[in-house]
Amino acid sequence: MCLNIKRVLETVAVRGAFFCDRANERESFPQALLERELLILQGLEDLDIQEDQNAVFVCELSVEDVPGEWYKNGDRIQPTSTIKTRQEGTKHFLLMCHVRAEDSGEIKFVGRHVESVAYLEVEELPVSIVKPLQDKTALESSRVILDCTVSNPRSSIRWFKGRTVILPSEHFEISSEGCYRKLIIQQVALEDDGVYSMQVGEYTCSSKLAVEAQSLVMVRELTDVEVTAPDDACFECEVSALVPRASVWSLNGEPLRSSSRVRLEKTGALHRLTLKQTSPDMNGVVEFSSGEAKSSAQLWVLGT
């Protein structure tokens, strides 16, 4: 090499190589060896942020236009709608939007043979109840929504009626929309009356649901029926509203239940009783009742 500048007679660049004349010797060096050394001028820095914030990592190299790759916990990071990477000259950027607690981990940048490592710590948002449940009064068979608001959109909650955990079903629908939490009761019944509560973390709020009975009236009364044994006897009546409350049929004061000789049907607000294989000893009063709505009619069964 040219250790003594006084002995340098000529330095020229020919076809990508440098030549140095020294005495009667000539030494050549590939130009790649004389390029700027690749160094990290600004390394990654550890980041400690809360959920839903944006995480930005910057790494600066000593040479421009050097491609780089980003890794999280050893896996290469692929750009998505919430993860972006870009390069501006010697600087390389990684942007992670709306981070979650599970995004915590080691972040590494690699450019050729150099790399820089930092750690991302994402702290979960504190959990609390922003807007508690409110007491409600509902009419029987209506749709009821009990709602509240929590501080963290990813908070998991539990609903209770009294001390019993409420699970999703046809009657109970549990819904989450951001920080908004809802318990929907379909066609609320009198037995749904009670205290409901919601638990998130160490916090609990409760409310009282009062269910009022729906006022029913007879729209179509029962009419007297006369048949000849053993023909069927059919009674029909209609109430003013569709309610989940059980209706009661009776003959001469004795409740009737479905059997091979008793058929009970309900279509909306229409109720039907069919008595099969009638006999004269069945003569008497047939009565229907649903809450305060009642109707009665006479059954006559003639002998053959």
XYZ file of C-alpha atoms in Angstrom:
304
model
C 0.000 0.000 0.000
C 0.982 3.667 -0.310
C 2.428 4.150 3.155
C 4.661 7.083 2.281
C 2.953 9.880 0.360
C 6.260 11.214 -0.871
C 6.764 8.020 -2.778
C 3.464 8.327 -4.526
C 4.149 9.261 -8.093
C 0.695 8.953 -9.530
C -2.771 7.903 -8.494
C -5.336 7.260 -11.148
C -8.665 5.504 -11.380
C -8.887 3.115 -14.258
C -11.936 0.927 -14.872
C -13.153 0.898 -11.313
C -9.750 0.238 -9.720
C -7.180 2.588 -8.157
C -3.478 2.294 -8.999
C -0.583 3.615 -6.953
C 2.909 3.845 -8.430
C 5.572 3.352 -5.780
C 9.150 3.042 -6.891
C 8.857 0.441 -9.611
C 5.733 -1.224 -8.085
C 2.085 -0.798 -8.856
C -0.683 -1.914 -6.443
C -4.379 -1.997 -7.318
C -7.474 -1.878 -4.961
C -11.035 -2.760 -5.896
C -13.204 0.313 -5.617
C -15.667 -1.555 -3.289
C -12.968 -1.580 -0.636
C -12.802 2.174 -0.751
C -16.553 2.738 -0.379
C -17.847 4.319 2.815
C -18.048 1.893 5.670
C -21.678 0.934 6.564
C -22.414 1.995 10.118
C -25.478 2.641 12.264
C -25.559 6.345 13.045
C -28.825 6.248 15.012
C -29.924 2.989 16.556
C -33.411 1.914 17.590
C -34.632 3.045 20.995
C -36.831 1.131 23.433
C -40.440 2.309 23.446
C -42.941 2.112 26.306
C -46.461 3.228 25.313
C -50.117 2.496 26.037
C -52.565 0.579 23.892
C -54.144 2.390 20.929
C -51.123 4.677 20.531
C -48.781 4.596 17.519
C -45.276 3.128 17.800
C -42.551 4.695 15.612
C -39.025 3.255 15.288
C -36.200 5.014 13.415
C -32.812 3.646 12.392
C -30.237 5.743 10.481
C -27.376 4.258 8.500
C -24.183 5.900 7.264
C -24.898 5.092 3.616
C -27.950 5.916 1.523
C -29.994 3.501 -0.546
C -29.174 0.484 1.579
C -32.218 -1.834 1.733
C -33.374 -2.894 5.163
C -35.714 -5.371 6.801
C -37.723 -5.211 10.039
C -38.362 -8.088 12.443
C -40.592 -8.635 15.484
C -39.591 -11.430 17.837
C -37.500 -12.941 15.045
C -40.264 -12.920 12.423
C -40.016 -10.632 9.418
C -42.565 -7.815 9.535
C -44.851 -7.558 6.525
C -46.581 -4.202 5.852
C -50.331 -4.178 6.517
C -53.064 -1.576 6.888
C -51.728 -0.775 10.375
C -47.999 -1.477 9.881
C -45.979 0.705 7.509
C -42.284 0.837 6.612
C -40.431 3.432 4.570
C -36.952 4.712 3.747
C -35.820 8.317 3.345
C -32.176 8.517 2.355
C -30.183 7.029 5.194
C -33.177 6.790 7.553
C -35.471 3.783 7.886
C -38.862 4.010 9.600
C -41.299 1.480 11.094
C -44.800 2.684 12.035
C -47.213 0.478 14.012
C -50.665 2.033 14.415
C -53.036 1.451 17.332
C -50.799 -1.084 19.063
C -52.172 -3.682 21.440
C -50.656 -5.408 24.442
C -49.852 -8.471 22.318
C -47.669 -6.297 20.052
C -45.052 -6.111 22.826
C -41.727 -7.695 21.929
C -38.319 -7.320 20.315
C -38.069 -5.048 17.278
C -35.016 -5.442 15.049
C -33.780 -3.636 11.952
C -31.282 -5.329 9.615
C -29.420 -3.556 6.807
C -26.897 -5.755 5.064
C -24.466 -6.812 7.798
C -25.510 -4.290 10.466
C -28.492 -4.440 12.782
C -30.122 -2.598 15.667
C -32.470 -3.962 18.315
C -34.995 -2.347 20.688
C -37.931 -3.500 22.807
C -41.552 -2.434 22.477
C -43.576 -2.508 25.699
C -47.316 -1.910 25.244
C -49.252 -1.272 28.434
C -52.925 -2.235 28.542
C -55.362 0.626 28.938
C -56.729 0.898 32.472
C -60.086 -0.824 32.852
C -62.982 1.059 34.400
C -66.692 1.722 33.921
C -67.242 5.064 32.211
C -71.061 4.960 32.086
C -72.832 2.509 34.438
C -76.096 0.620 33.913
C -79.370 2.478 34.494
C -82.602 1.193 36.050
C -85.307 0.394 33.514
C -89.017 -0.383 33.368
C -90.321 -2.440 30.462
C -93.654 -3.781 29.284
C -93.992 -7.535 29.096
C -93.055 -9.042 25.674
C -91.103 -5.918 24.629
C -87.413 -5.805 23.684
C -85.141 -4.466 26.426
C -81.554 -3.159 26.134
C -79.334 -2.772 29.197
C -76.201 -0.844 28.252
C -73.033 0.644 29.715
C -69.678 2.030 28.557
C -66.204 0.818 29.576
C -62.809 2.495 29.210
C -61.078 -0.160 27.103
C -62.689 -1.383 23.856
C -61.011 -4.780 24.282
C -62.180 -5.331 27.839
C -63.962 -8.636 28.392
C -67.011 -8.450 30.633
C -69.540 -10.733 32.280
C -73.266 -10.213 32.717
C -75.266 -11.474 35.688
C -78.864 -11.734 36.789
C -78.587 -11.872 40.526
C -75.650 -14.250 41.016
C -76.273 -16.246 37.845
C -73.991 -15.685 34.860
C -75.907 -14.814 31.675
C -74.803 -16.688 28.556
C -75.829 -15.843 24.969
C -79.062 -17.554 23.908
C -82.227 -16.945 21.901
C -83.533 -14.920 24.845
C -80.315 -13.050 25.752
C -78.064 -11.339 23.205
C -74.684 -9.951 24.327
C -73.158 -7.257 22.128
C -69.937 -5.188 22.083
C -69.356 -2.109 19.905
C -66.069 -0.404 20.759
C -66.356 0.628 24.404
C -70.147 0.165 24.321
C -71.560 -2.999 25.947
C -75.171 -4.218 25.601
C -77.363 -6.938 27.022
C -80.464 -7.382 24.863
C -83.452 -9.296 26.239
C -85.815 -10.497 23.544
C -89.536 -10.478 24.435
C -88.980 -9.797 28.103
C -91.157 -11.898 30.424
C -92.398 -11.309 33.955
C -89.747 -13.697 35.273
C -87.034 -11.445 33.787
C -87.819 -8.884 36.469
C -84.818 -8.475 38.785
C -81.335 -7.027 39.329
C -78.790 -7.207 36.489
C -75.084 -6.465 36.814
C -71.994 -6.184 34.619
C -68.441 -6.979 35.771
C -65.244 -5.745 34.093
C -61.948 -6.324 35.868
C -62.442 -5.367 39.515
C -65.390 -3.080 38.768
C -69.097 -3.898 38.894
C -72.265 -1.910 38.206
C -75.880 -3.014 38.499
C -79.413 -1.903 37.687
C -82.992 -2.929 38.411
C -85.238 -4.118 35.606
C -88.952 -3.876 36.403
C -91.219 -5.810 34.030
C -94.867 -4.760 33.949
C -97.564 -7.194 32.886
C -99.193 -6.395 29.593
C -102.915 -5.699 29.869
C -104.872 -8.279 27.894
C -108.493 -8.277 26.772
C -110.474 -10.817 24.802
C -110.791 -9.851 21.160
C -112.927 -12.896 20.300
C -114.800 -14.789 23.004
C -115.430 -18.517 23.221
C -118.789 -19.699 21.872
C -120.952 -22.598 23.014
C -120.371 -25.890 21.221
C -122.764 -28.798 20.732
C -121.537 -32.119 19.324
C -122.665 -35.715 19.130
C -120.374 -38.222 20.812
C -117.727 -39.180 19.896
C -117.209 -36.237 17.519
C -114.513 -33.643 18.248
C -115.432 -30.433 20.041
C -113.419 -27.361 19.054
C -113.212 -24.035 20.934
C -111.402 -20.889 19.710
C -110.717 -17.474 21.183
C -108.372 -14.558 20.547
C -106.607 -12.155 22.933
C -105.451 -8.582 22.252
C -101.696 -9.218 22.193
C -99.080 -11.895 21.736
C -97.494 -12.650 25.101
C -95.193 -15.446 26.260
C -97.357 -16.012 29.340
C -98.827 -19.512 29.485
C -102.576 -19.769 28.934
C -104.840 -22.129 30.845
C -107.774 -24.194 29.564
C -110.157 -25.982 31.921
C -113.302 -28.117 31.787
C -115.637 -27.817 34.733
C -112.812 -26.237 36.734
C -110.276 -28.999 35.992
C -107.150 -27.837 34.087
C -106.677 -29.469 30.694
C -103.296 -30.696 29.479
C -102.219 -32.012 26.081
C -102.961 -35.698 25.639
C -104.354 -38.128 23.090
C -107.824 -36.680 23.764
C -106.873 -33.027 24.367
C -105.161 -30.883 21.768
C -103.965 -27.367 22.704
C -102.824 -24.979 19.949
C -101.609 -21.401 19.799
C -101.095 -19.350 16.649
C -100.035 -15.829 17.542
C -102.830 -14.396 19.683
C -105.270 -17.115 18.567
C -105.852 -20.015 20.980
C -107.618 -23.283 20.141
C -108.804 -26.276 22.191
C -109.880 -29.548 20.575
C -111.495 -32.279 22.642
C -111.411 -35.682 20.917
C -113.615 -38.746 21.458
C -116.211 -36.757 23.369
C -118.772 -38.392 25.634
C -121.889 -37.097 27.461
C -120.039 -37.039 30.781
C -117.935 -34.173 29.404
C -120.851 -31.752 29.446
C -119.963 -28.572 31.275
C -118.170 -25.246 31.147
C -114.991 -24.769 29.099
C -112.887 -21.818 30.275
C -109.809 -20.058 28.851
C -107.596 -17.657 30.857
C -104.403 -15.732 30.150
C -103.549 -13.262 32.876
C -106.593 -11.052 33.352
C -108.149 -12.104 30.056
C -110.820 -14.785 30.554
C -113.557 -16.360 28.484
C -115.939 -19.300 28.972
C -118.524 -21.265 26.984
C -120.818 -24.280 27.365
C -120.048 -27.742 25.991
C -122.976 -30.046 25.223
C -122.216 -33.605 24.140
C -125.237 -35.523 22.874
C -125.408 -39.309 23.091
C -125.664 -41.397 19.981
